[in-house]
PDB file of C-alpha atoms and ligand atoms in Angstrom:
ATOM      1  CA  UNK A  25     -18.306  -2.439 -10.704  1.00 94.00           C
ATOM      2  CA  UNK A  26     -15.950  -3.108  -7.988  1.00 97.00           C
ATOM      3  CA  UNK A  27     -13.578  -0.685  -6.497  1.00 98.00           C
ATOM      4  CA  UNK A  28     -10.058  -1.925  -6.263  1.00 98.00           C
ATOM      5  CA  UNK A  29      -6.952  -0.227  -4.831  1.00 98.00           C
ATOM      6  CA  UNK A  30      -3.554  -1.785  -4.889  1.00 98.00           C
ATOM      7  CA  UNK A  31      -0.556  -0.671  -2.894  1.00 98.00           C
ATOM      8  CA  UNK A  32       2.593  -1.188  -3.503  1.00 98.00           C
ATOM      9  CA  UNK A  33       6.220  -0.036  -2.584  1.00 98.00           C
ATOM     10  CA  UNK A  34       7.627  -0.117  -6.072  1.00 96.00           C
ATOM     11  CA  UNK A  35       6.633   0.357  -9.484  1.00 96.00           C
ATOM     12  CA  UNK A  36       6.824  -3.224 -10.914  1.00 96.00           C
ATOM     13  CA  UNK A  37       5.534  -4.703  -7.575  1.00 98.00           C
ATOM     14  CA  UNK A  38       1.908  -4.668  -9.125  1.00 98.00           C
ATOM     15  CA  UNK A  39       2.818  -6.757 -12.160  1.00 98.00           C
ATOM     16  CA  UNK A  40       4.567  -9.303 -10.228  1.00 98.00           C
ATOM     17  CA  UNK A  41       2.695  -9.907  -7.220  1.00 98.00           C
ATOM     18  CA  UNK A  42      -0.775  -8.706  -9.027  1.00 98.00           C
ATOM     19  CA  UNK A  43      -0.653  -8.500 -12.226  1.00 98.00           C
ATOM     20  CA  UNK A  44      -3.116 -11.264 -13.812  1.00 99.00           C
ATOM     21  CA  UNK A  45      -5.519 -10.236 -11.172  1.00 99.00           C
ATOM     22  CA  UNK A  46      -5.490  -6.574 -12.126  1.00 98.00           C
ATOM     23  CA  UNK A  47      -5.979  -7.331 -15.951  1.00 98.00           C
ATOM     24  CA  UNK A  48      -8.849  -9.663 -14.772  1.00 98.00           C
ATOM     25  CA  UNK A  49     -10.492  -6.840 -12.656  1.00 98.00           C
ATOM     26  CA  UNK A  50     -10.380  -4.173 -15.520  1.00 98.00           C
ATOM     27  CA  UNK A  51     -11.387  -7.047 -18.099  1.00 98.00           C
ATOM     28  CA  UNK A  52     -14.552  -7.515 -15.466  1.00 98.00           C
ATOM     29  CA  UNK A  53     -15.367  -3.790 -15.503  1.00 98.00           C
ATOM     30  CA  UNK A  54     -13.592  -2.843 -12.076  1.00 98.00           C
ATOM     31  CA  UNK A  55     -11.976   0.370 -11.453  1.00 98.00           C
ATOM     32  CA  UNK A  56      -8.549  -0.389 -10.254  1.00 98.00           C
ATOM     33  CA  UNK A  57      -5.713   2.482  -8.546  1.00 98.00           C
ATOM     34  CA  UNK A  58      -2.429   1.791  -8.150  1.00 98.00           C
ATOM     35  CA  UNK A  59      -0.543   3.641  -5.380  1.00 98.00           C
ATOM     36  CA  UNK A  60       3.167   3.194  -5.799  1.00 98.00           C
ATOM     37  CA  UNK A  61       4.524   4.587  -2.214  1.00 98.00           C
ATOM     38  CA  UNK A  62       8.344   5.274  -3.812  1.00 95.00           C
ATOM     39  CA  UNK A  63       9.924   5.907  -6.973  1.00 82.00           C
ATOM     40  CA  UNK A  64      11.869   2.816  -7.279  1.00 72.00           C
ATOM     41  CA  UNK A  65      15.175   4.029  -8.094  1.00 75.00           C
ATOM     42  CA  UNK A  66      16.196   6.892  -5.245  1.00 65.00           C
ATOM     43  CA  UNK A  67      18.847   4.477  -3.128  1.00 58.00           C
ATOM     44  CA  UNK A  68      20.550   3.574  -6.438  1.00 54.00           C
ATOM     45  CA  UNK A  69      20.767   7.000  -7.697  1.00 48.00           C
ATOM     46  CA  UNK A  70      22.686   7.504  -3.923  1.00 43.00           C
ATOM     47  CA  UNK A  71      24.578   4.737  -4.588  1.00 41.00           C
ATOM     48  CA  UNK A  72      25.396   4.366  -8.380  1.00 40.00           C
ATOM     49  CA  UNK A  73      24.381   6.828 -10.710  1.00 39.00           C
ATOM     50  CA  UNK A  74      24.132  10.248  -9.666  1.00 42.00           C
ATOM     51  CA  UNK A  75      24.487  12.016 -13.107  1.00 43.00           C
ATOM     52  CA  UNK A  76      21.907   9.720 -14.310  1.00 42.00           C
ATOM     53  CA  UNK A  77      19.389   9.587 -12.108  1.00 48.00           C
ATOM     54  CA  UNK A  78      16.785  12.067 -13.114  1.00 53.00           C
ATOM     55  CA  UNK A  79      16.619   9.738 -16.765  1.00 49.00           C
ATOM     56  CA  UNK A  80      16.607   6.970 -14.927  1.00 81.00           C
ATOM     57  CA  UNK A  81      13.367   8.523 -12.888  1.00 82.00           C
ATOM     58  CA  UNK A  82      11.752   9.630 -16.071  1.00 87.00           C
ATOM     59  CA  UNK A  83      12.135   5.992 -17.423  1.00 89.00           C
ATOM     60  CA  UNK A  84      11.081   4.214 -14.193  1.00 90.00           C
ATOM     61  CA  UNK A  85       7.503   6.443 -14.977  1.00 93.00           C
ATOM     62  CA  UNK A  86       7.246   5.616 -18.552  1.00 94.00           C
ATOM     63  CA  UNK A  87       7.514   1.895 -17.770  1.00 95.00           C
ATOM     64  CA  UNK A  88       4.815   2.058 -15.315  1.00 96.00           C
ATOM     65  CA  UNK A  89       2.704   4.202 -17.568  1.00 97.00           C
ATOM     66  CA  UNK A  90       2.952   1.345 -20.192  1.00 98.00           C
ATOM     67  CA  UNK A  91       2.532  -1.164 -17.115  1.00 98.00           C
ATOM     68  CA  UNK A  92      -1.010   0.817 -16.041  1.00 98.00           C
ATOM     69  CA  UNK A  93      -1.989   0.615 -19.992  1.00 98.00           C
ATOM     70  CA  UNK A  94      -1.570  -3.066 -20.354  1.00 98.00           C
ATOM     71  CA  UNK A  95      -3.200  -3.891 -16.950  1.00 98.00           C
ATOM     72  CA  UNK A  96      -6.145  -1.172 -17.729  1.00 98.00           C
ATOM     73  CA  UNK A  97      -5.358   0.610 -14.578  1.00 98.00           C
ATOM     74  CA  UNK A  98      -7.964   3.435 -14.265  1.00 93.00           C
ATOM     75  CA  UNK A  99      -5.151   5.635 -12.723  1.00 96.00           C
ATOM     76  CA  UNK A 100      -1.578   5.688 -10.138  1.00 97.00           C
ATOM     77  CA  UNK A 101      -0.426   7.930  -8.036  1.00 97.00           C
ATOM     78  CA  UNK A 102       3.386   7.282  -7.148  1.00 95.00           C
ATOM     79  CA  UNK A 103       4.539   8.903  -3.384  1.00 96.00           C
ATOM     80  CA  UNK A 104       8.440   9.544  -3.437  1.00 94.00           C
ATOM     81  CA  UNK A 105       9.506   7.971   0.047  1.00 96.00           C
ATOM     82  CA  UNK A 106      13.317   6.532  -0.140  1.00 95.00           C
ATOM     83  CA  UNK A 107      13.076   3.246  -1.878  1.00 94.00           C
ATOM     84  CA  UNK A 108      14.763   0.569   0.053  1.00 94.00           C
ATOM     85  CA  UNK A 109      14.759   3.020   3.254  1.00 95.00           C
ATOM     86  CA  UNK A 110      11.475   3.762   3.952  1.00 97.00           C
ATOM     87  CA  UNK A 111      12.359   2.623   8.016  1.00 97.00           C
ATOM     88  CA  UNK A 112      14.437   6.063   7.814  1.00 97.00           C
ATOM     89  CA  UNK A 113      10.427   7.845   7.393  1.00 97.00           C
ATOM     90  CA  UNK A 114       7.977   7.542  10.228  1.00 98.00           C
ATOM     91  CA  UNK A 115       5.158   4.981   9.786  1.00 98.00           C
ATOM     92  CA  UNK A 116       2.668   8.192  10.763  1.00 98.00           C
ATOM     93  CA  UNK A 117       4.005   9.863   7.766  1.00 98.00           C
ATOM     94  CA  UNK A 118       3.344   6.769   5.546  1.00 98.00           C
ATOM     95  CA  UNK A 119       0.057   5.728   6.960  1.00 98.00           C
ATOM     96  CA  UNK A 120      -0.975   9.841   6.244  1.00 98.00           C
ATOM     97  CA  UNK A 121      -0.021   9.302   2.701  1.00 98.00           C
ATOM     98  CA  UNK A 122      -2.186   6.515   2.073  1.00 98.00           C
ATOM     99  CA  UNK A 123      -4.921   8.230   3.593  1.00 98.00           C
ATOM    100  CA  UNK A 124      -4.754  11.506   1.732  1.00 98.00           C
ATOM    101  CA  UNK A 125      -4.306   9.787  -1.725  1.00 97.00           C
ATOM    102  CA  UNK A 126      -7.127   7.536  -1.297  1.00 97.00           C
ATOM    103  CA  UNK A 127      -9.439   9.979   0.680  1.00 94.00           C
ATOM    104  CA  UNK A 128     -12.234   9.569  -1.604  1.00 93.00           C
ATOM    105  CA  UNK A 129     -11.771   6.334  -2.902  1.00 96.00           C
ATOM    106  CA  UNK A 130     -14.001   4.191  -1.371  1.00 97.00           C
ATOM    107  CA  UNK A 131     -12.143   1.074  -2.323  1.00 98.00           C
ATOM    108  CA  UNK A 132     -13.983  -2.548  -1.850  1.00 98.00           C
ATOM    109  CA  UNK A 133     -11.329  -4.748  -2.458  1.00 98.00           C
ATOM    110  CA  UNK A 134      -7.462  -4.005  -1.435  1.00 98.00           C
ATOM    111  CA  UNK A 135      -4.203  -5.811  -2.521  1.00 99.00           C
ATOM    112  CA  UNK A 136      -0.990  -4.996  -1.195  1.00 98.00           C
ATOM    113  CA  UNK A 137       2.678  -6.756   0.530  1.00 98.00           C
ATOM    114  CA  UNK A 138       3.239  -9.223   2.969  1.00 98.00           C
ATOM    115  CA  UNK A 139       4.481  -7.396   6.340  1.00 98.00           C
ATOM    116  CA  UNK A 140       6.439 -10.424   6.067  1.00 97.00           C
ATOM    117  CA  UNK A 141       8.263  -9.822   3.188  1.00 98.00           C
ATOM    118  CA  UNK A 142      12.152  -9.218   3.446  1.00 97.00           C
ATOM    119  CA  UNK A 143      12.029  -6.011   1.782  1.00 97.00           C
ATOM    120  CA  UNK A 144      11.773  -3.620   4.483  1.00 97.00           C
ATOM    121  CA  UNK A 145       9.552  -1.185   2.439  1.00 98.00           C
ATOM    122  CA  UNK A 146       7.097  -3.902   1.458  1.00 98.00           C
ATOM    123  CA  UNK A 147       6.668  -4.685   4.781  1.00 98.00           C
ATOM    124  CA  UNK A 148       6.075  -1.120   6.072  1.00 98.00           C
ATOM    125  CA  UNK A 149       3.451  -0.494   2.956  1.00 98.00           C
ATOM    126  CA  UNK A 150       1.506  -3.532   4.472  1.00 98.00           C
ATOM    127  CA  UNK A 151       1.963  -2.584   7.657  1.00 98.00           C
ATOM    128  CA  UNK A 152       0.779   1.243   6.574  1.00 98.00           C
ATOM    129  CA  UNK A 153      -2.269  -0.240   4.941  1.00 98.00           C
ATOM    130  CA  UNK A 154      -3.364  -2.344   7.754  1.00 98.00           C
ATOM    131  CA  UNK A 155      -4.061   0.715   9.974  1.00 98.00           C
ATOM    132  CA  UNK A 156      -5.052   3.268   6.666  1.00 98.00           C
ATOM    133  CA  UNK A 157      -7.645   0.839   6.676  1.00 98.00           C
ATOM    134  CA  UNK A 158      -8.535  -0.035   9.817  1.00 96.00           C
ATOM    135  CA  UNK A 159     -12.319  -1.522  10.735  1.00 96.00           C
ATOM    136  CA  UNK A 160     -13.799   1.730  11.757  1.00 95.00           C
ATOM    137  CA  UNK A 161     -17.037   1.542  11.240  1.00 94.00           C
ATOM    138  CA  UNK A 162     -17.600   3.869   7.788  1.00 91.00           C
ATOM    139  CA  UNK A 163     -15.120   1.509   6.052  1.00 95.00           C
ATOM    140  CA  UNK A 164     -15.415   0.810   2.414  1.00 97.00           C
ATOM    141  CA  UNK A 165     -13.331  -2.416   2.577  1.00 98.00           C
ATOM    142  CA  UNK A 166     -14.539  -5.229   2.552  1.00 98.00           C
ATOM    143  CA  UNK A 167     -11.785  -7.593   1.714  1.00 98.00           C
ATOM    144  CA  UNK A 168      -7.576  -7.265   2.072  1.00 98.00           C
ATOM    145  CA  UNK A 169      -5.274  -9.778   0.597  1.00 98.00           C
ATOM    146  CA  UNK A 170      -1.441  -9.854   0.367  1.00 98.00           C
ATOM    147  CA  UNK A 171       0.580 -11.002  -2.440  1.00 98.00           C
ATOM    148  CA  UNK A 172       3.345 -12.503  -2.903  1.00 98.00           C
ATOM    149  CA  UNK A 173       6.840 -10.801  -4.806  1.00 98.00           C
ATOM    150  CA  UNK A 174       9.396 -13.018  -6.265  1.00 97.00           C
ATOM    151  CA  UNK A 175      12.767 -12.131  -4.457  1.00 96.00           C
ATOM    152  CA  UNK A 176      11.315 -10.775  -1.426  1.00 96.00           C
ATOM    153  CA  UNK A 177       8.390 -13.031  -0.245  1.00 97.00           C
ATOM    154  CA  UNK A 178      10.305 -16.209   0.130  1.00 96.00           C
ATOM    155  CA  UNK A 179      13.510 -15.015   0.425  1.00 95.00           C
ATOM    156  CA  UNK A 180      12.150 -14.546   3.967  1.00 94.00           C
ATOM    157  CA  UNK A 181      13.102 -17.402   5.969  1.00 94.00           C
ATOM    158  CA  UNK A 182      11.754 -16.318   9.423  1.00 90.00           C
ATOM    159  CA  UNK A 183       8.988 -18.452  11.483  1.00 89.00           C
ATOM    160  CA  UNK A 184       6.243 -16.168  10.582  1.00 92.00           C
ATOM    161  CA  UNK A 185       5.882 -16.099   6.476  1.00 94.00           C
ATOM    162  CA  UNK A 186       3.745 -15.319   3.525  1.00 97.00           C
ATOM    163  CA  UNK A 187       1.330 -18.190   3.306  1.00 97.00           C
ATOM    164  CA  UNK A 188      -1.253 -18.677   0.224  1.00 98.00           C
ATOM    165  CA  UNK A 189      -4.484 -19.048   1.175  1.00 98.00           C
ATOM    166  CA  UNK A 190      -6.681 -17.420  -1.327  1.00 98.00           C
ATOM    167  CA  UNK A 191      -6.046 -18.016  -5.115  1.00 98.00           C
ATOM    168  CA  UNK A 192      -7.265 -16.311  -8.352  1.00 98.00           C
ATOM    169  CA  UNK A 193      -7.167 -17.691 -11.471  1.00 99.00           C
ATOM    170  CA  UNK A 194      -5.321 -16.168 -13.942  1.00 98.00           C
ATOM    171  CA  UNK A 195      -5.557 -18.882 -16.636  1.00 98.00           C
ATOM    172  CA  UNK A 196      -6.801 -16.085 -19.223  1.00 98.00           C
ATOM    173  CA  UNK A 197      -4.875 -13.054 -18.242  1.00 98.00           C
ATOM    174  CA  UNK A 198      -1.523 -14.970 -17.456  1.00 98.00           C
ATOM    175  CA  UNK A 199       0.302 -13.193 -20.806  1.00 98.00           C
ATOM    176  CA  UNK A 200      -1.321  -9.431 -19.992  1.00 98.00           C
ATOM    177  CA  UNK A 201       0.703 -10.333 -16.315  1.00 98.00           C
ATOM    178  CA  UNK A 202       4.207 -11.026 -18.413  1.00 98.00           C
ATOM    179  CA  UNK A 203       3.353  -7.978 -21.251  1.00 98.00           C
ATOM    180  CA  UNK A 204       3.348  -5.905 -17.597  1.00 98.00           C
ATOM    181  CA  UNK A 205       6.309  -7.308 -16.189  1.00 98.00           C
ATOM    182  CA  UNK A 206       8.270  -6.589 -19.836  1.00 97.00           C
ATOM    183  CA  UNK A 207       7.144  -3.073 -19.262  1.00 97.00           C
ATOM    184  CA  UNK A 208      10.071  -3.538 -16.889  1.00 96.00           C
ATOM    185  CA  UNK A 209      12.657  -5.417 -18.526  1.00 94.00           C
ATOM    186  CA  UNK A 210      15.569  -3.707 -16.907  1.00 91.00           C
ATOM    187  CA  UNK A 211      14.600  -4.833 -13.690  1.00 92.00           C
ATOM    188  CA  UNK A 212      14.232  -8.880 -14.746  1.00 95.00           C
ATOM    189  CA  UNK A 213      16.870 -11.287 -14.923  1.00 96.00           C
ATOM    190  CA  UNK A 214      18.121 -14.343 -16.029  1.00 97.00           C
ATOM    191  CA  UNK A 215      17.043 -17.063 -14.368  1.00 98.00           C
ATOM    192  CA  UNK A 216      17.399 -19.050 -12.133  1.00 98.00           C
ATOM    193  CA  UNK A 217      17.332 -15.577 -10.481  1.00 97.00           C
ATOM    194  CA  UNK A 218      13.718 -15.385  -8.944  1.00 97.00           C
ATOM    195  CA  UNK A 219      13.167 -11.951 -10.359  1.00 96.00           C
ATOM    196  CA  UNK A 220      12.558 -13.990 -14.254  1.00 98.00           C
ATOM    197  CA  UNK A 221      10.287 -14.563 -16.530  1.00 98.00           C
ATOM    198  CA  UNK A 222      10.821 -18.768 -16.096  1.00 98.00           C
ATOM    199  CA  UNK A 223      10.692 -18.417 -12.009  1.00 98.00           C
ATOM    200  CA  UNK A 224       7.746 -15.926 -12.563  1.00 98.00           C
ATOM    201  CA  UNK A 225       6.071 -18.928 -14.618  1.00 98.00           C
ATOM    202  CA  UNK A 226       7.416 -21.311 -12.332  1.00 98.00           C
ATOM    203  CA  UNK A 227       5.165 -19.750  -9.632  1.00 98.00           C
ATOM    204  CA  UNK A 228       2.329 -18.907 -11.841  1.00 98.00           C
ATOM    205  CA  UNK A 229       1.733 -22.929 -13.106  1.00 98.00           C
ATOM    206  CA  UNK A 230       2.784 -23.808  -9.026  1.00 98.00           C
ATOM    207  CA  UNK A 231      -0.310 -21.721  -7.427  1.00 98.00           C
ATOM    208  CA  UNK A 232      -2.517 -22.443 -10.698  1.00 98.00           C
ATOM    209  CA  UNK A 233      -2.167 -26.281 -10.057  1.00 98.00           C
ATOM    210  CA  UNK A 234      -2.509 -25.452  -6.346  1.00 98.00           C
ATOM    211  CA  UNK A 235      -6.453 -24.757  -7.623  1.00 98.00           C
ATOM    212  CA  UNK A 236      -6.522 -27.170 -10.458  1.00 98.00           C
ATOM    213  CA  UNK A 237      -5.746 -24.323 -12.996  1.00 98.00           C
ATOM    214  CA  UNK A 238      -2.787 -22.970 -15.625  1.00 98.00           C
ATOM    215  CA  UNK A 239      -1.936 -20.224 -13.822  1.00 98.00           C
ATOM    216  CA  UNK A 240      -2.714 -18.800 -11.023  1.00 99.00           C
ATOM    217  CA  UNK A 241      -1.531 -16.191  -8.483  1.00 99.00           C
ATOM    218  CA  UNK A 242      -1.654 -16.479  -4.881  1.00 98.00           C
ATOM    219  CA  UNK A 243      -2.748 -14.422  -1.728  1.00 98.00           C
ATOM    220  CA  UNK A 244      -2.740 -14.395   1.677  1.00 98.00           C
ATOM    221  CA  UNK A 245      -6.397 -13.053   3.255  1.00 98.00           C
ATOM    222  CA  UNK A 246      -5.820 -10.524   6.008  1.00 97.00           C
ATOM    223  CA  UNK A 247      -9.201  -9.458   6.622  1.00 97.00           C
ATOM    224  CA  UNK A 248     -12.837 -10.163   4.938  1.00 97.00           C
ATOM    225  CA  UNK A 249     -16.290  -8.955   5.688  1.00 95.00           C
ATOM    226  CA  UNK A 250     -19.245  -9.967   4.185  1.00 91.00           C
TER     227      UNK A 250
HETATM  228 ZN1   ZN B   5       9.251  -4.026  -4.404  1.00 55.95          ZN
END
């Protein structure tokens, strides 16, 4: 058995950048933990819907409740930094958070963002990871990989970008990865928005032929021991 941790900024981040490779973990046996760093709603409850925001909250949970269940997540923990302003919190703060939640964790394999990524709090959570789990010498992990996150990872048009290196088949676990995004249906869209089920296919048959495969999802290796 394999200890896995995935971090994410958002609830639904772990089905789309993760998802087929979770399922395929728990199917193996793995323990998996999901730390979601925000609650995925806060800056549109500022912005939009003040009276219904504490519904809106409760539903964001349920959905990643179901999400965990379909996956076979052992168990998630979700922080409540600002979503889509976690640059207004300290990195300290964010990096201490990680630490404390995963304290006796032990994890072997970690998947989280892209510092990359346009989305400001993916890119912190990576960047938080990264030195949660720096090479000290009593380190656990072994192996951390990035994924990518349809409307974020390549919306990022910079020089330095999210670049697949590492692939996992997901052939057999492709449909647990879009029963997990539907946990989520209010936050997919039509296509050809990125954020849909045909664009999340799209890139799911694109990294699977990458590897000679159905479907696949991609990652970019940050650091590996053996
Ligand atoms: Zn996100």
């Amino acid at each position: 058995m394999t200890n896995v941790l995935v971090v994410v900024a958002h609830s639904d981040d772990e089905a789309l950048g993760c998802g087929g490779t979770i399922a395929k973990h728990s199917a193996n046996g793995d323990k998996v933990t999901l730390l979601v760093m925000t609650d995925g709603i806060s800056s549109r409850i500022a912005s939009h819907c003040v009276d219904g925001g504490s519904v809106d909250k409760n539903q964001r949970l349920s959905a990643l409740q179901k999400s965990c269940n379909v996956l076979g997540i052992s168990q998630f923990v979700q922080g409540d930094f600002p979503d889509n302003k976690m640059d207004s919190v300290e990195l300290l703060s964010i990096v201490q958070f990680i630490e404390e939640k995963t304290k006796n964790l032990n994890p072997e394999i970690i998947y989280t963002h892209s510092v990359d990524d346009l989305n400001i709090d993916h890119s912190l959570t990576a960047q938080a990871v990264l030195t949660a789990f720096r090479p000290l010498p009593q380190s656990s992990v072994k192996t951390i990989l990035s994924f990518e996150v349809l409307s974020s990872t390549e919306w990022q048009f910079s020089s330095s970008q999210f670049q697949a290196n590492w692939f996992i088949d997901i052939s057999d676990f492709y449909l647990k990865k879009v029963a997990s995004l539907q946990c989520y249906s209010e936050e997919l869209r039509e296509f050809p928005h990125p954020r849909s089920l045909i664009a999340v296919q799209a890139l799911a048959q694109l990294r699977g032929a990458t590897i000679g495969k159905c479907h696949a999802e991609g990652f970019q290796l940050l650091r590996h021991q053996s």
